[in-house]
Coordinates of C-alpha atoms and ligand atoms in Angstrom, one line a residue:
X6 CA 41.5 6.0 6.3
X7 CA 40.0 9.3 5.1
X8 CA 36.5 9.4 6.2
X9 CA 34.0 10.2 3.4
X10 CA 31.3 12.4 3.4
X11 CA 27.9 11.5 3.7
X12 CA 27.5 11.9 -0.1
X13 CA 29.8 9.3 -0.4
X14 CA 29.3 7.0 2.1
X15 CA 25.3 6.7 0.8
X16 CA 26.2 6.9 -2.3
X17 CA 28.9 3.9 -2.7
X18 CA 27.1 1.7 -0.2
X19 CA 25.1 -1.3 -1.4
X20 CA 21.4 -0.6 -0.8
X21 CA 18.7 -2.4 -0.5
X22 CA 15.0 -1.2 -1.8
X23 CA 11.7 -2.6 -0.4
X24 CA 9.3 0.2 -2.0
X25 CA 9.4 1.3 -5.2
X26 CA 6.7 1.6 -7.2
X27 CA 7.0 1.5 -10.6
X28 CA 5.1 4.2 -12.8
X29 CA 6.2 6.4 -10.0
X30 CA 10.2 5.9 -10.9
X31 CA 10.1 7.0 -14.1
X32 CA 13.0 9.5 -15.3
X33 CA 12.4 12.2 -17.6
X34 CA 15.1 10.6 -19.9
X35 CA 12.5 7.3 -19.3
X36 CA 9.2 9.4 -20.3
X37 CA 11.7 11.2 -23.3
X38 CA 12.3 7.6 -24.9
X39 CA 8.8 6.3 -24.3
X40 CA 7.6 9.4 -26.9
X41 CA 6.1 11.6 -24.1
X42 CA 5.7 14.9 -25.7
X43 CA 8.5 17.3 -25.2
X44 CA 5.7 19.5 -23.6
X45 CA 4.8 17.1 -21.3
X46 CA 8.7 16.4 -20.5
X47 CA 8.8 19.9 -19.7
X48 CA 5.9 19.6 -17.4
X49 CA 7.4 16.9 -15.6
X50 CA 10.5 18.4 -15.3
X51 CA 9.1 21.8 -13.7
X52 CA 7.2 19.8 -11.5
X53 CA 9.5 17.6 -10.0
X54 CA 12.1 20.7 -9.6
X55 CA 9.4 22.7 -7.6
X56 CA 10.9 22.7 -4.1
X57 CA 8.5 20.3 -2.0
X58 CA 6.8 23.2 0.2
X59 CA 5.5 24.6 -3.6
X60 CA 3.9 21.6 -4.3
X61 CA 1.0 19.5 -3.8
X62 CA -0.5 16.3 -3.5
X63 CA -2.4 17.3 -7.4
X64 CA 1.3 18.0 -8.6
X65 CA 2.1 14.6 -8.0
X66 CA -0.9 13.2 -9.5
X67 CA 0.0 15.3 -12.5
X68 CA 3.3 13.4 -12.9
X69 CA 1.3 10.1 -12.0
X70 CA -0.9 11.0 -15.3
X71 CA 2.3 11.5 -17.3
X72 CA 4.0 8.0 -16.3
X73 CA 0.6 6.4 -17.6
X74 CA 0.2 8.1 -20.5
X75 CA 3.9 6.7 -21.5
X76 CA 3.0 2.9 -20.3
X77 CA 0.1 1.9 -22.3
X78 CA 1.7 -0.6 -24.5
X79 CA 3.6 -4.3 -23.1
X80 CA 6.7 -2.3 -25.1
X81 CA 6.7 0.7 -23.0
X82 CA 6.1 -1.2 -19.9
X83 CA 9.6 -3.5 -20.8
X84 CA 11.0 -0.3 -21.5
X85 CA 10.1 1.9 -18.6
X86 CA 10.8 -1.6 -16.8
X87 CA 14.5 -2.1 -17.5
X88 CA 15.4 1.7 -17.8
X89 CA 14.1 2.0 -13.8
X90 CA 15.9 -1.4 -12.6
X91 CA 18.9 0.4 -14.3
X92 CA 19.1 3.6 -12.5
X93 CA 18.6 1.8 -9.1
X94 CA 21.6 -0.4 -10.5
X95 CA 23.5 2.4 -11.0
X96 CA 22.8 4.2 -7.3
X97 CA 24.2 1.1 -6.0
X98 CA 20.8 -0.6 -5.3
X99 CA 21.7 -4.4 -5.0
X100 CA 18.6 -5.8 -4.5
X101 CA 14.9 -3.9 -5.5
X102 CA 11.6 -5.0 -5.3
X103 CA 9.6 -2.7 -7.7
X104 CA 5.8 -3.0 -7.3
X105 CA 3.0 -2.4 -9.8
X106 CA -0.9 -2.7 -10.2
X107 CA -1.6 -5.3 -13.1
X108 CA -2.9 -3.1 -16.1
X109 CA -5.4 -3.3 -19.0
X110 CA -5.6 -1.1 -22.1
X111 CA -8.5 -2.2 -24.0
X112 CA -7.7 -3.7 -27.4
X113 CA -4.0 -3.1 -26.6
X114 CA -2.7 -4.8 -23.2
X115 CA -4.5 -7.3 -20.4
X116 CA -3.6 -7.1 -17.2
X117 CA -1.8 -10.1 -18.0
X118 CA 0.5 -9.1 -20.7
X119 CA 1.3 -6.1 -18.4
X120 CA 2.6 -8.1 -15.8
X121 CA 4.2 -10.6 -18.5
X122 CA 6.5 -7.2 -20.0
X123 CA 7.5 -6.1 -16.5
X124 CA 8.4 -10.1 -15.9
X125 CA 10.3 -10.0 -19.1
X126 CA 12.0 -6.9 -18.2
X127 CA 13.1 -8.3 -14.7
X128 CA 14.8 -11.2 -16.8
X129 CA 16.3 -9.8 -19.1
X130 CA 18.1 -7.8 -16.6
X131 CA 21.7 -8.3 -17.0
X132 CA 23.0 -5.4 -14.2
X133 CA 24.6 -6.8 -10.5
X134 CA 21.3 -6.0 -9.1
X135 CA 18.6 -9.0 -7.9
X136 CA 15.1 -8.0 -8.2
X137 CA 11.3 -9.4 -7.1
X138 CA 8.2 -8.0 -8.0
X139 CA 5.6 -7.0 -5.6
X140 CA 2.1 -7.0 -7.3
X141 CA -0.5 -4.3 -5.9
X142 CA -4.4 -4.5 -5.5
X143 CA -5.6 -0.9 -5.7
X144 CA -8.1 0.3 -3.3
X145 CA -9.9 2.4 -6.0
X146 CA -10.6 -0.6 -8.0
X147 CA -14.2 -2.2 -7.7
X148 CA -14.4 -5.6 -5.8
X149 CA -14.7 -7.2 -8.9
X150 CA -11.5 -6.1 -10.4
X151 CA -9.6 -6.4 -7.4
X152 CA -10.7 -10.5 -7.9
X153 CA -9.8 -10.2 -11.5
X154 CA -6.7 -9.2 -10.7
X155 CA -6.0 -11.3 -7.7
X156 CA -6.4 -14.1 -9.8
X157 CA -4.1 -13.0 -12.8
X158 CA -1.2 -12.2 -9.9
X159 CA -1.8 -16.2 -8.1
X160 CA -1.8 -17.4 -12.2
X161 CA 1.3 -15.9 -12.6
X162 CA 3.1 -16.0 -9.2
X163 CA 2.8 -20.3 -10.2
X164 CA 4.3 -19.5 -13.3
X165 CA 7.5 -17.1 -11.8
X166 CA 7.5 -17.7 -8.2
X167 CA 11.0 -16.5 -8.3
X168 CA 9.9 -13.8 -9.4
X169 CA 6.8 -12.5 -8.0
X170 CA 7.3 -12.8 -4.4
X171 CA 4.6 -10.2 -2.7
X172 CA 1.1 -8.4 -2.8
X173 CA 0.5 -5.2 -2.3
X174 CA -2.2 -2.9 -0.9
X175 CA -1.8 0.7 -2.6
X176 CA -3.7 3.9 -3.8
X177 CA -5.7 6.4 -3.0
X178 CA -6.5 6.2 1.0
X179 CA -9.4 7.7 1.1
X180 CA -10.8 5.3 -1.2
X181 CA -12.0 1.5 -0.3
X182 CA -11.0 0.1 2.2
X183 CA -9.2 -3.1 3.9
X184 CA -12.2 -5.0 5.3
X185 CA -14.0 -5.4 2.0
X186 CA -10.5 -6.7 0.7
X187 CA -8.6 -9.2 3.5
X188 CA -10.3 -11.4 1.5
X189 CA -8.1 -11.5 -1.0
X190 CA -4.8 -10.9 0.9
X191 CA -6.1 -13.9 2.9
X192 CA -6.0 -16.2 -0.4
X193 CA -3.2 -14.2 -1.5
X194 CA -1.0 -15.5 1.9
X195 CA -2.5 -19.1 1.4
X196 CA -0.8 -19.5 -2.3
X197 CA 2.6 -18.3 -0.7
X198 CA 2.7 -14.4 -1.2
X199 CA 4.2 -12.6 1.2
X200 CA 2.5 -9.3 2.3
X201 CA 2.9 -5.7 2.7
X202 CA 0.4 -2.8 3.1
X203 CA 0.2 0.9 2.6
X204 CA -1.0 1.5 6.3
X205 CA -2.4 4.7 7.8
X206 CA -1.5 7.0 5.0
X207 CA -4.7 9.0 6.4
X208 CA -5.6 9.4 10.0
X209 CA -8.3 5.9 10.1
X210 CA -7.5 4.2 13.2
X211 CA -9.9 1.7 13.0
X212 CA -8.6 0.6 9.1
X213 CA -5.0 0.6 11.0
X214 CA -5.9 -1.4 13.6
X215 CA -7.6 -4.0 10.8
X216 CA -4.8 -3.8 9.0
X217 CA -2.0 -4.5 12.1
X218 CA -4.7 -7.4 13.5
X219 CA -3.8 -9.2 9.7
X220 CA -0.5 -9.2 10.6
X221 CA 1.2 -8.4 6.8
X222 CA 4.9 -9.0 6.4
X223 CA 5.7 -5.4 6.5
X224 CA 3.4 -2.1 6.1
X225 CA 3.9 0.6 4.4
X226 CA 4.3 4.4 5.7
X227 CA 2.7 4.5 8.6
X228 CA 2.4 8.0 9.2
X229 CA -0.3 8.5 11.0
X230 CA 0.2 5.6 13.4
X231 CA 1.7 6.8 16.6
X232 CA -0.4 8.9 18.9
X233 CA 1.8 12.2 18.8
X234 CA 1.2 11.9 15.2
X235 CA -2.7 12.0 14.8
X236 CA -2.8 8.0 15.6
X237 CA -3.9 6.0 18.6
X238 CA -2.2 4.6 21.7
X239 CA -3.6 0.8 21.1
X240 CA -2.5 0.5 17.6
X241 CA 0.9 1.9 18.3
X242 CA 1.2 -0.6 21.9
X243 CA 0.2 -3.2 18.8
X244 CA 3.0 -2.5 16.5
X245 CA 5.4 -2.3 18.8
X246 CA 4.7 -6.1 20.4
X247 CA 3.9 -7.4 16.7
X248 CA 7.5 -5.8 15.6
X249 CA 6.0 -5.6 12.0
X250 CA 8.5 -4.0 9.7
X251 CA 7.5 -0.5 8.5
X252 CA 8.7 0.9 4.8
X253 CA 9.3 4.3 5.4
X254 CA 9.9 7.0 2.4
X255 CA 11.0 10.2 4.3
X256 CA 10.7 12.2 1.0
X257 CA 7.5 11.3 -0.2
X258 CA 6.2 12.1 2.7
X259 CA 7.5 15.4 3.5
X260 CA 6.2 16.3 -0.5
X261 CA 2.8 14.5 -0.2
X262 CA 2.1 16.4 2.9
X263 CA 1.6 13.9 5.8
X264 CA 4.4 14.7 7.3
X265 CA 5.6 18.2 8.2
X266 CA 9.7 18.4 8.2
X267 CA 12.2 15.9 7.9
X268 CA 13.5 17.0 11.4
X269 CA 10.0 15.8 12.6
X270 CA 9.1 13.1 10.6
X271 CA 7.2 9.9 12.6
X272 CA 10.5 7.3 12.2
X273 CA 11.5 9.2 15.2
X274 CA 9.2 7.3 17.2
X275 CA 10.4 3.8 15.1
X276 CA 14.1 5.0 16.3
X277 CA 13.9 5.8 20.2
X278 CA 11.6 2.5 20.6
X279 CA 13.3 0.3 18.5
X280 CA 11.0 -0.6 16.1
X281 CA 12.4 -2.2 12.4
X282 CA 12.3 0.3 9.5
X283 CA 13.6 -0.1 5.8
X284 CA 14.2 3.3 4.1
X285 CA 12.5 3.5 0.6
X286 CA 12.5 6.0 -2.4
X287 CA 8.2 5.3 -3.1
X288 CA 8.4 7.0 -6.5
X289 CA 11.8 8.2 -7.2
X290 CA 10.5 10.1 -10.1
X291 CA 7.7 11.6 -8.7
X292 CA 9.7 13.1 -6.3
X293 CA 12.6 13.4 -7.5
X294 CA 15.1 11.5 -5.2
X295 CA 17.4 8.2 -5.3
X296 CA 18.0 5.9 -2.7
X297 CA 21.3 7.4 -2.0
X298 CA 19.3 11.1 -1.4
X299 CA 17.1 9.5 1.7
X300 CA 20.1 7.7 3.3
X301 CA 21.8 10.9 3.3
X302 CA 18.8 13.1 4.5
X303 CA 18.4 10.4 7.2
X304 CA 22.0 11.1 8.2
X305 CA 21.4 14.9 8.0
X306 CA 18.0 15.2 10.0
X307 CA 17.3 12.4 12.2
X308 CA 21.5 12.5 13.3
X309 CA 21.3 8.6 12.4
X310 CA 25.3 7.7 12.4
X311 CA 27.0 5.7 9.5
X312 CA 26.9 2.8 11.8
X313 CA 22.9 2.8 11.9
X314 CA 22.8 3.0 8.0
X315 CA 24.3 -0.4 8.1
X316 CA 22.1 -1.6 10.5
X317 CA 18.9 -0.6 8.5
X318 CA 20.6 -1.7 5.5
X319 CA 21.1 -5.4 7.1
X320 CA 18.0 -5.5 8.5
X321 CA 16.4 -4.6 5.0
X322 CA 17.7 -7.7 3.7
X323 CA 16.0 -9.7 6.3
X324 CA 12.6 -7.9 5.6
X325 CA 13.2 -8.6 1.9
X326 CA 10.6 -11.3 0.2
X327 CA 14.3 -12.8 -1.0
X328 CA 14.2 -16.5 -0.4
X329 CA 17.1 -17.4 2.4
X330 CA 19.7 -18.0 0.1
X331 CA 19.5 -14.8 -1.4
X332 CA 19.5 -13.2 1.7
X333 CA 22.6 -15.1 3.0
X334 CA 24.2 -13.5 -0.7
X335 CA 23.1 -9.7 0.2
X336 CA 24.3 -10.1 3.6
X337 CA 27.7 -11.1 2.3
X338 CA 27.8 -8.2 -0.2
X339 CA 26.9 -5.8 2.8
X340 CA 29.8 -7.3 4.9
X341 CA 32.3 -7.5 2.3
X342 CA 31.3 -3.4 1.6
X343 CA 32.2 -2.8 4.9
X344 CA 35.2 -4.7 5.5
X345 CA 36.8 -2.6 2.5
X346 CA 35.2 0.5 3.6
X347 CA 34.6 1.4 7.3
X348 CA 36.9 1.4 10.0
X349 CA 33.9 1.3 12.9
Ligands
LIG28 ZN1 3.8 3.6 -1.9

C-alpha cells in the first residue's frame, strides 16, 4: 500500500469535532453571502491571513464583531448555520457538535428564535455528517441573563433532546466567574445536559479547581492547568485521577496567545501521562484552520504517529454527548475507514 502523506491521511480520515463554536466558524464566502460589506470581507480576510505571531487577541475580536454583525436576523443564523455544518462535512467531519450563546436582537430575534434557526438548520441538514448542539452561558452576561437563558436552553432541550445535548461555559475569562454560576450548570445536569467548560483559559487556580471539583463531562482548553504551565500541582494531581476529558484547540491557542509554540503546547503533559484529549478547530474562521490542519500540525509538532490519530479520533466518539447508539455508528465508520485504509 502507498503510504500517504500526512495531508492525506488527516485529510480523508473521518473526524470527529467536540468544539466548535459557531460565530467563530464563519467563512468569508459565509460572511460574503450573509451581505457583510465587501470592506469588511476584506478585513476579515487580511486578518485571518496575518501569520499568528502578527496578531492579537483584539484581531480576533475584530473578526468576532464581523461574524455578529452578519448574524442578527433567525435567516442569517440558518444560513451561517448550514453553510458551517457544510464545510465541516466536506473536511470529512462525521460527527460535530457546534456550540452557541442563545441571542436576542431587540425587535428582530429572541434568544429563542435564535436557537430555533440554528435547530432548523441542524435538521435540515442533509450532508453524511451527525450533529448536536451545545448551548453556552456566557460569563460576561449578568446573573439575570445567564437565568434567562438557562431557562430558554432546558425549554428547548425538552422540545429537541436529540438535538441539544450539552451546556456550555464560554467567553471572556477574565470576566464572571464559575461560583456565581454552578448554579445553573447544577440544574442544567439535573434536566439531562451533559457538561463541558472552558477551564483555565487564564492563570485562576482557585476557578480551576471549582470548576474540576464539579466534575463537567469534559473541559475546555486547559492551558493554564499543569504546574510547568503557570497552573498548580493539586489541580493537575485532580485531573489526572478524575480523567476528565479535555478539548484541546492547538491553533487557537498558539494565535490567542496562551500558549507559546506548537512544539510546546500543554497537551504534552495530557500525552506522557495519559490523560484523554479530543482535538478541536474552536473557531475555524477566526483562525483560519479546519480540522484536517490540527490533525496534521499534531502529527508535525508533538511527533504523534498515525496510529495515535486513531486513537484520539476513537476516543472522541466516546467523549461525544452522542447517545450510545450513535456512538456504536461512528465507531463503525472509524473502523471501516481503517480497514480500507491503514495497514498498521
Ligand atoms: Zn472555545
Amino acid at each position: 500500500m502507498n503510504i500517504p502523506s500526512n495531508r492525506d491521511f488527516c485529510k480523508s480520515l473521518p473526524k470527529i469535532e467536540l468544539h466548535a463554536h459557531l460565530n467563530g466558524s464563519l467563512s468569508e464566502k459565509t460572511l460574503t453571502e450573509l451581505g457583510s460589506s465587501p470592506d469588511d470581507v476584506a478585513e476579515y480576510q487580511r486578518l485571518q491571513r496575518t501569520p499568528p505571531e502578527g496578531r492579537n487577541l483584539s484581531d480576533c475580536f475584530k473578526i468576532f464583531g464581523f461574524a455578529h454583525k452578519a448574524t442578527a436576523t433567525p435567516e442569517a443564523v440558518y444560513l451561517a448555520t448550514k453553510n458551517v455544518i457544510r464545510e465541516f462535512y466536506d473536511d470529512n467531519v462525521i460527527y460535530l457538535e457546534l456550540r452557541t450563546t442563545p441571542r436576542e436582537e431587540v425587535g428582530i430575534m429572541t434568544a429563542e428564535s435564535y436557537v430555533e434557526a440554528v435547530v432548523k438548520a441542524i435538521q435540515d441538514n442533509t450532508y453524511d455528517i451527525l450533529v448536536k448542539l451545545i448551548l453556552s452561558i456566557n460569563r460576561q452576561h449578568s446573573p439575570e441573563l445567564s437565568k434567562n437563558n438557562l431557562d430558554v436552553i432546558l425549554k428547548l432541550k425538552e422540545k429537541y433532546p436529540n438535538i441539544i445535548r450539552g451546556i456550555d461555559l464560554s467567553g471572556d475569562p477574565h470576566k464572571g466567574n464559575f461560583e456565581d454560576l454552578k448554579i445553573l450548570f447544577e440544574t442544567a445536569r439535573k434536566n439531562g445536559l451533559r457538561t463541558t467548560l472552558h477551564c483555565g483559559e487564564v492563570k485562576n487556580d482557585e476557578e480551576v479547581s471549582q470548576i474540576l471539583e464539579f466534575r463537567p463531562d469534559r473541559i475546555g482548553h486547559a492551558p493554564f492547568l499543569h504546574p510547568n504551565y503557570g497552573g498548580c500541582s493539586k489541580n493537575w494531581n485532580l485531573l489526572r485521577m478524575l480523567k476528565i476529558p479535555t478539548e484541546i484547540c492547538l491553533t487557537s491557542n498558539i494565535i490567542s496567545g496562551t500558549t507559546k509554540s506548537y512544539e510546546l503546547h500543554h497537551i504534552k503533559e495530557w500525552i506522557k501521562h495519559d490523560l484523554p484529549f479530543s482535538l478541536n478547530t474552536d473557531d475555524k474562521g477566526v483562525f483560519h484552520t479546519d480540522l484536517s490542519q490540527e490533525f496534521e500540525r499534531a502529527l508535525k509538532y508533538l511527533h504523534i504517529k498515525n496510529e495515535q490519530i486513531l486513537e484520539i479520533s476513537s476516543n472522541s466518539v466516546n467523549h461525544s454527548f452522542a447517545t450510545q447508539e450513535e456512538k456504536n455508528k461512528l465507531q463503525e465508520k472509524l473502523k471501516e475507514w481503517v480497514y480500507t485504509n491503514c495497514n498498521f
